[in-house]
């Protein structure tokens, strides 16, 4: 369990691994007026760039850590189930 506070309120968290075969990514779309990272006229000029990745996410709850098997932990079970169907 993890503990922190946000705006003076205590929060408990639990780190949840992403399902096998899933990966979280961090995307960067650039700032307005910033030149794109590709050649002018390139159809990919409006695409985003992957700047990082992660394999786990933290589920936070107010005043207590979320219970295992509930909330976000339960939602993460649907990916493998959907693939099986």
PDB file of C-alpha atoms in Angstrom:
ATOM      1  CA  UNK A   1       0.000   0.000   0.000  1.00  0.00           C
ATOM      2  CA  UNK A   2       1.079   3.559  -0.711  1.00  0.00           C
ATOM      3  CA  UNK A   3       0.134   6.647   1.292  1.00  0.00           C
ATOM      4  CA  UNK A   4       0.228  10.340   0.395  1.00  0.00           C
ATOM      5  CA  UNK A   5      -1.862  13.464   0.760  1.00  0.00           C
ATOM      6  CA  UNK A   6      -3.484  15.695  -1.828  1.00  0.00           C
ATOM      7  CA  UNK A   7      -4.629  19.176  -0.790  1.00  0.00           C
ATOM      8  CA  UNK A   8      -4.426  18.095   2.846  1.00  0.00           C
ATOM      9  CA  UNK A   9      -6.513  14.961   2.408  1.00  0.00           C
ATOM     10  CA  UNK A  10      -4.992  11.547   3.078  1.00  0.00           C
ATOM     11  CA  UNK A  11      -4.994   9.104   0.151  1.00  0.00           C
ATOM     12  CA  UNK A  12      -4.146   5.419   0.007  1.00  0.00           C
ATOM     13  CA  UNK A  13      -2.965   3.729  -3.149  1.00  0.00           C
ATOM     14  CA  UNK A  14      -2.216   0.319  -4.549  1.00  0.00           C
ATOM     15  CA  UNK A  15       0.043  -0.344  -7.546  1.00  0.00           C
ATOM     16  CA  UNK A  16      -1.631  -2.550 -10.160  1.00  0.00           C
ATOM     17  CA  UNK A  17       0.315  -4.249 -12.959  1.00  0.00           C
ATOM     18  CA  UNK A  18      -1.174  -3.944 -16.428  1.00  0.00           C
ATOM     19  CA  UNK A  19      -2.498  -7.204 -17.914  1.00  0.00           C
ATOM     20  CA  UNK A  20      -0.049  -9.361 -19.900  1.00  0.00           C
ATOM     21  CA  UNK A  21       0.378  -7.994 -23.418  1.00  0.00           C
ATOM     22  CA  UNK A  22      -0.660  -4.445 -22.411  1.00  0.00           C
ATOM     23  CA  UNK A  23       1.656  -1.441 -22.078  1.00  0.00           C
ATOM     24  CA  UNK A  24       0.866   2.130 -21.081  1.00  0.00           C
ATOM     25  CA  UNK A  25       2.467   4.904 -23.135  1.00  0.00           C
ATOM     26  CA  UNK A  26       3.237   8.577 -22.535  1.00  0.00           C
ATOM     27  CA  UNK A  27       2.463  10.780 -25.536  1.00  0.00           C
ATOM     28  CA  UNK A  28       3.699  14.234 -26.477  1.00  0.00           C
ATOM     29  CA  UNK A  29       1.766  16.283 -29.004  1.00  0.00           C
ATOM     30  CA  UNK A  30       3.948  19.362 -29.015  1.00  0.00           C
ATOM     31  CA  UNK A  31       3.145  22.916 -28.030  1.00  0.00           C
ATOM     32  CA  UNK A  32       1.216  25.330 -30.279  1.00  0.00           C
ATOM     33  CA  UNK A  33       3.684  27.048 -32.576  1.00  0.00           C
ATOM     34  CA  UNK A  34       6.357  24.403 -31.974  1.00  0.00           C
ATOM     35  CA  UNK A  35       7.726  23.014 -35.249  1.00  0.00           C
ATOM     36  CA  UNK A  36       6.786  19.374 -35.905  1.00  0.00           C
ATOM     37  CA  UNK A  37       9.492  16.705 -35.683  1.00  0.00           C
ATOM     38  CA  UNK A  38       9.077  15.747 -39.354  1.00  0.00           C
ATOM     39  CA  UNK A  39       9.397  17.235 -42.832  1.00  0.00           C
ATOM     40  CA  UNK A  40       6.914  19.932 -43.980  1.00  0.00           C
ATOM     41  CA  UNK A  41       4.026  18.381 -45.925  1.00  0.00           C
ATOM     42  CA  UNK A  42       4.467  15.030 -44.200  1.00  0.00           C
ATOM     43  CA  UNK A  43       1.000  13.529 -43.489  1.00  0.00           C
ATOM     44  CA  UNK A  44       2.285  12.434 -40.056  1.00  0.00           C
ATOM     45  CA  UNK A  45       2.976  16.052 -39.011  1.00  0.00           C
ATOM     46  CA  UNK A  46      -0.055  16.082 -36.683  1.00  0.00           C
ATOM     47  CA  UNK A  47       0.744  12.755 -35.024  1.00  0.00           C
ATOM     48  CA  UNK A  48       2.011  12.496 -31.468  1.00  0.00           C
ATOM     49  CA  UNK A  49       5.346  11.121 -30.287  1.00  0.00           C
ATOM     50  CA  UNK A  50       5.720   8.320 -27.729  1.00  0.00           C
ATOM     51  CA  UNK A  51       8.035   9.639 -24.998  1.00  0.00           C
ATOM     52  CA  UNK A  52       7.868   6.770 -22.481  1.00  0.00           C
ATOM     53  CA  UNK A  53       6.049   3.650 -21.330  1.00  0.00           C
ATOM     54  CA  UNK A  54       4.923   1.954 -18.116  1.00  0.00           C
ATOM     55  CA  UNK A  55       3.745  -1.488 -17.002  1.00  0.00           C
ATOM     56  CA  UNK A  56       1.827  -0.606 -13.823  1.00  0.00           C
ATOM     57  CA  UNK A  57      -0.661   2.038 -12.707  1.00  0.00           C
ATOM     58  CA  UNK A  58      -1.519   3.259  -9.209  1.00  0.00           C
ATOM     59  CA  UNK A  59      -5.145   3.174  -8.066  1.00  0.00           C
ATOM     60  CA  UNK A  60      -5.811   5.881  -5.446  1.00  0.00           C
ATOM     61  CA  UNK A  61      -8.646   6.145  -2.935  1.00  0.00           C
ATOM     62  CA  UNK A  62      -9.625   8.841  -0.454  1.00  0.00           C
ATOM     63  CA  UNK A  63      -8.726   8.005   3.159  1.00  0.00           C
ATOM     64  CA  UNK A  64      -7.986   4.327   2.374  1.00  0.00           C
ATOM     65  CA  UNK A  65      -6.278   2.179  -0.227  1.00  0.00           C
ATOM     66  CA  UNK A  66      -8.734   0.707  -2.756  1.00  0.00           C
ATOM     67  CA  UNK A  67      -9.691  -2.885  -2.044  1.00  0.00           C
ATOM     68  CA  UNK A  68      -8.111  -5.579  -4.227  1.00  0.00           C
ATOM     69  CA  UNK A  69     -10.459  -6.861  -6.920  1.00  0.00           C
ATOM     70  CA  UNK A  70     -12.621  -3.704  -6.960  1.00  0.00           C
ATOM     71  CA  UNK A  71     -12.677  -0.507  -9.021  1.00  0.00           C
ATOM     72  CA  UNK A  72      -9.685  -0.115 -11.325  1.00  0.00           C
ATOM     73  CA  UNK A  73      -8.344  -3.577 -10.423  1.00  0.00           C
ATOM     74  CA  UNK A  74     -11.604  -5.089 -11.654  1.00  0.00           C
ATOM     75  CA  UNK A  75     -11.579  -2.967 -14.825  1.00  0.00           C
ATOM     76  CA  UNK A  76      -8.081  -4.211 -15.702  1.00  0.00           C
ATOM     77  CA  UNK A  77      -9.462  -7.772 -15.797  1.00  0.00           C
ATOM     78  CA  UNK A  78     -11.627  -6.986 -18.846  1.00  0.00           C
ATOM     79  CA  UNK A  79      -8.785  -6.729 -21.394  1.00  0.00           C
ATOM     80  CA  UNK A  80      -7.754 -10.391 -21.317  1.00  0.00           C
ATOM     81  CA  UNK A  81     -11.418 -11.422 -21.080  1.00  0.00           C
ATOM     82  CA  UNK A  82     -12.295  -9.400 -24.194  1.00  0.00           C
ATOM     83  CA  UNK A  83      -9.399 -10.991 -26.104  1.00  0.00           C
ATOM     84  CA  UNK A  84     -10.578 -14.473 -25.112  1.00  0.00           C
ATOM     85  CA  UNK A  85     -14.096 -13.810 -26.370  1.00  0.00           C
TER      86      UNK A  85
END
